[in-house]
Amino acid sequence: MPKAKKQPRPVGNPPYSRPNSAAKEAASKTVNNVFRMNTELGQHILKNPGVAQAIVDKAGLKQSDVVLEVGPGTGNLTVKILEHARKVIAVEMDPRMAAELTKRVQGKPEQKRLEILLGDVIKTELPYFDVCISNTPYQISSPLVFKLLALSPAPRTCVLMFQREFAMRVVARPGDALYCRLSVNAQMWAKCTHIMKVGKNNFKPPPQVESSVIRIEPKTPRPPISYDEWDGLLRIVFVRKNKTIAAGFKSSAVMALVEKNYRTWCAANNVKLEGDDGEAHLVDIGDKDEMEVSGDEMGDVKGIKTKAGKRSRSKVGEKVKGLVETVLSETELREKRAGKCDEADFLRLLYAFNQQGIHFS
Ligand SMILES: C[S@@+](CC[C@H](N)C(=O)[O-])C[C@H]1O[C@@H](n2cnc3c(N)ncnc32)[C@H](O)[C@@H]1O
């Protein structure tokens, strides 16, 4: 049997598309004919100076600002930022890019105002900065947004280029097709606005997808909500955003988690549990962006066998089910779909659950 011809590895930002001639061409592009771009590191250099200038202008920099640039690459944005800021801290993962950038400012007055940190920005402990600007390597979009939102003190503003679909998910509003857990989370902690669309031909090599620049302005003061509680609730209701909120709480995995958290809360607050069998019903619900819960409704909850051979909940499980029912009725959110709920709805829901001793972290 003839050996199958090895297909070239697809290039471009995830989601990868099938290799085509543009992708093959992109894979062989070099920076100033010096080295090959590593598209797996999202290396798509912004070659249009007009777009680079517009990004810097939209950041509203002050001469006193310290700017964090994520992934400076060869420095097309960096040199423009340096014109308007006191200092740039650039975090770059690829030493070849860091060397190119160093060369670009060498012997110039701005050299002293540029600090390059070599490494993965997600794993780097970030120093203080006022503004973040980035033509983001798209494979770190989500962790970067969450890292920026969690910073204390928060930056004044972040102007970030993302793959168009990701950008639209961040700014999506209730009822929009792209509205998701990411939208609610980002908008809870920051004002998020779309600034401009950027076509793929503005990059070298061109990525497979279109891009957009968005602004993320963290809210000050930071809303006094526990991130883990908030995100824990969102993970449940956004499992299937077009199903009702009540449907999210029908899953046995979710109810087992809620019960486990309720037991912890009762223990911490000296609340006696009637009919407690002393066992927590642990179910790992995973850590994915859009959580999937599979399995039948009751199958993975430890409980008592009924005559029909089905499992039923323990007494504590029944009590928790009752508390959930109360919250769903009192908030009148039982039949509402997560995809249509706004921040106020989720806050109301979280508050009502917490009032009943039900927590999500
Ligand atoms: C889209 S390019 C942007 C380059 C340059 N800022 C521009 O606009 O022309 C992304 C850059 O991020 C770097 N990079 C990729 N992953 C990174 C990470 N985890 N931490 C820091 N830099 C990263 C890449 O090496 C690349 O230089």
mmCIF file with all atom_site columns, N, CA and C in Angstrom, residues 15 48 75 82 116 140 150 179 188 200 204 269 297 308 319-320 323 352 359:
data_model
loop_
_atom_site.group_PDB
_atom_site.id
_atom_site.type_symbol
_atom_site.label_atom_id
_atom_site.label_alt_id
_atom_site.label_comp_id
_atom_site.label_asym_id
_atom_site.label_entity_id
_atom_site.label_seq_id
_atom_site.pdbx_PDB_ins_code
_atom_site.Cartn_x
_atom_site.Cartn_y
_atom_site.Cartn_z
_atom_site.occupancy
_atom_site.B_iso_or_equiv
_atom_site.pdbx_formal_charge
_atom_site.auth_seq_id
_atom_site.auth_comp_id
_atom_site.auth_asym_id
_atom_site.auth_atom_id
_atom_site.pdbx_PDB_model_num
ATOM 1  N N  . PRO A 1 15  ? -9.390  28.532 16.049 1.00 0.00 ? 15  PRO A N  1
ATOM 2  C CA . PRO A 1 15  ? -9.451  27.160 15.583 1.00 0.00 ? 15  PRO A CA 1
ATOM 3  C C  . PRO A 1 15  ? -8.742  27.009 14.245 1.00 0.00 ? 15  PRO A C  1
ATOM 4  N N  . ASN A 1 48  ? 0.681   47.154 9.241  1.00 0.00 ? 48  ASN A N  1
ATOM 5  C CA . ASN A 1 48  ? 0.075   48.425 8.841  1.00 0.00 ? 48  ASN A CA 1
ATOM 6  C C  . ASN A 1 48  ? 0.316   49.476 9.939  1.00 0.00 ? 48  ASN A C  1
ATOM 7  N N  . GLY A 1 75  ? 8.379   44.873 17.610 1.00 0.00 ? 75  GLY A N  1
ATOM 8  C CA . GLY A 1 75  ? 8.297   46.211 18.197 1.00 0.00 ? 75  GLY A CA 1
ATOM 9  C C  . GLY A 1 75  ? 7.505   47.244 17.413 1.00 0.00 ? 75  GLY A C  1
ATOM 10 N N  . LEU A 1 82  ? 6.174   53.980 23.023 1.00 0.00 ? 82  LEU A N  1
ATOM 11 C CA . LEU A 1 82  ? 7.272   54.712 23.682 1.00 0.00 ? 82  LEU A CA 1
ATOM 12 C C  . LEU A 1 82  ? 7.217   56.215 23.421 1.00 0.00 ? 82  LEU A C  1
ATOM 13 N N  . ILE A 1 116 ? 12.330  44.684 28.864 1.00 0.00 ? 116 ILE A N  1
ATOM 14 C CA . ILE A 1 116 ? 11.775  43.462 28.244 1.00 0.00 ? 116 ILE A CA 1
ATOM 15 C C  . ILE A 1 116 ? 11.853  42.320 29.250 1.00 0.00 ? 116 ILE A C  1
ATOM 16 N N  . ILE A 1 140 ? -3.660  32.774 23.889 1.00 0.00 ? 140 ILE A N  1
ATOM 17 C CA . ILE A 1 140 ? -3.744  33.073 25.337 1.00 0.00 ? 140 ILE A CA 1
ATOM 18 C C  . ILE A 1 140 ? -4.848  34.094 25.632 1.00 0.00 ? 140 ILE A C  1
ATOM 19 N N  . ALA A 1 150 ? -8.148  40.277 37.084 1.00 0.00 ? 150 ALA A N  1
ATOM 20 C CA . ALA A 1 150 ? -7.921  39.920 38.490 1.00 0.00 ? 150 ALA A CA 1
ATOM 21 C C  . ALA A 1 150 ? -6.872  40.811 39.157 1.00 0.00 ? 150 ALA A C  1
ATOM 22 N N  . TYR A 1 179 ? -23.272 35.816 23.270 1.00 0.00 ? 179 TYR A N  1
ATOM 23 C CA . TYR A 1 179 ? -23.303 36.078 24.719 1.00 0.00 ? 179 TYR A CA 1
ATOM 24 C C  . TYR A 1 179 ? -23.025 34.777 25.472 1.00 0.00 ? 179 TYR A C  1
ATOM 25 N N  . MET A 1 188 ? -18.752 42.022 34.212 1.00 0.00 ? 188 MET A N  1
ATOM 26 C CA . MET A 1 188 ? -18.962 42.214 35.645 1.00 0.00 ? 188 MET A CA 1
ATOM 27 C C  . MET A 1 188 ? -17.849 43.085 36.226 1.00 0.00 ? 188 MET A C  1
ATOM 28 N N  . LYS A 1 200 ? -7.401  40.669 7.998  1.00 0.00 ? 200 LYS A N  1
ATOM 29 C CA . LYS A 1 200 ? -6.214  39.804 8.122  1.00 0.00 ? 200 LYS A CA 1
ATOM 30 C C  . LYS A 1 200 ? -5.024  40.286 7.307  1.00 0.00 ? 200 LYS A C  1
ATOM 31 N N  . LYS A 1 204 ? 1.503   40.191 8.950  1.00 0.00 ? 204 LYS A N  1
ATOM 32 C CA . LYS A 1 204 ? 2.437   39.368 8.201  1.00 0.00 ? 204 LYS A CA 1
ATOM 33 C C  . LYS A 1 204 ? 2.960   38.278 9.109  1.00 0.00 ? 204 LYS A C  1
ATOM 34 N N  . ASN A 1 269 ? -20.860 27.248 59.818 1.00 0.00 ? 269 ASN A N  1
ATOM 35 C CA . ASN A 1 269 ? -21.783 28.146 60.534 1.00 0.00 ? 269 ASN A CA 1
ATOM 36 C C  . ASN A 1 269 ? -22.560 27.444 61.644 1.00 0.00 ? 269 ASN A C  1
ATOM 37 N N  . GLU A 1 297 ? -29.800 11.886 34.987 1.00 0.00 ? 297 GLU A N  1
ATOM 38 C CA . GLU A 1 297 ? -30.124 12.887 35.996 1.00 0.00 ? 297 GLU A CA 1
ATOM 39 C C  . GLU A 1 297 ? -29.702 12.534 37.411 1.00 0.00 ? 297 GLU A C  1
ATOM 40 N N  . ALA A 1 308 ? -38.031 1.114  42.783 1.00 0.00 ? 308 ALA A N  1
ATOM 41 C CA . ALA A 1 308 ? -37.929 1.000  41.328 1.00 0.00 ? 308 ALA A CA 1
ATOM 42 C C  . ALA A 1 308 ? -36.472 0.833  40.868 1.00 0.00 ? 308 ALA A C  1
ATOM 43 N N  . LYS A 1 319 ? -33.234 18.481 51.059 1.00 0.00 ? 319 LYS A N  1
ATOM 44 C CA . LYS A 1 319 ? -33.347 19.835 51.639 1.00 0.00 ? 319 LYS A CA 1
ATOM 45 C C  . LYS A 1 319 ? -32.731 20.854 50.663 1.00 0.00 ? 319 LYS A C  1
ATOM 46 N N  . VAL A 1 320 ? -31.577 20.506 50.130 1.00 0.00 ? 320 VAL A N  1
ATOM 47 C CA . VAL A 1 320 ? -30.895 21.421 49.199 1.00 0.00 ? 320 VAL A CA 1
ATOM 48 C C  . VAL A 1 320 ? -31.759 21.632 47.959 1.00 0.00 ? 320 VAL A C  1
ATOM 49 N N  . LEU A 1 323 ? -34.296 24.125 48.803 1.00 0.00 ? 323 LEU A N  1
ATOM 50 C CA . LEU A 1 323 ? -33.763 25.494 48.885 1.00 0.00 ? 323 LEU A CA 1
ATOM 51 C C  . LEU A 1 323 ? -33.587 26.067 47.475 1.00 0.00 ? 323 LEU A C  1
ATOM 52 N N  . ALA A 1 352 ? -29.699 35.599 46.328 1.00 0.00 ? 352 ALA A N  1
ATOM 53 C CA . ALA A 1 352 ? -30.765 34.748 46.888 1.00 0.00 ? 352 ALA A CA 1
ATOM 54 C C  . ALA A 1 352 ? -30.208 33.376 47.301 1.00 0.00 ? 352 ALA A C  1
ATOM 55 N N  . HIS A 1 359 ? -23.753 28.095 48.218 1.00 0.00 ? 359 HIS A N  1
ATOM 56 C CA . HIS A 1 359 ? -22.582 28.776 47.650 1.00 0.00 ? 359 HIS A CA 1
ATOM 57 C C  . HIS A 1 359 ? -22.031 27.974 46.480 1.00 0.00 ? 359 HIS A C  1
#
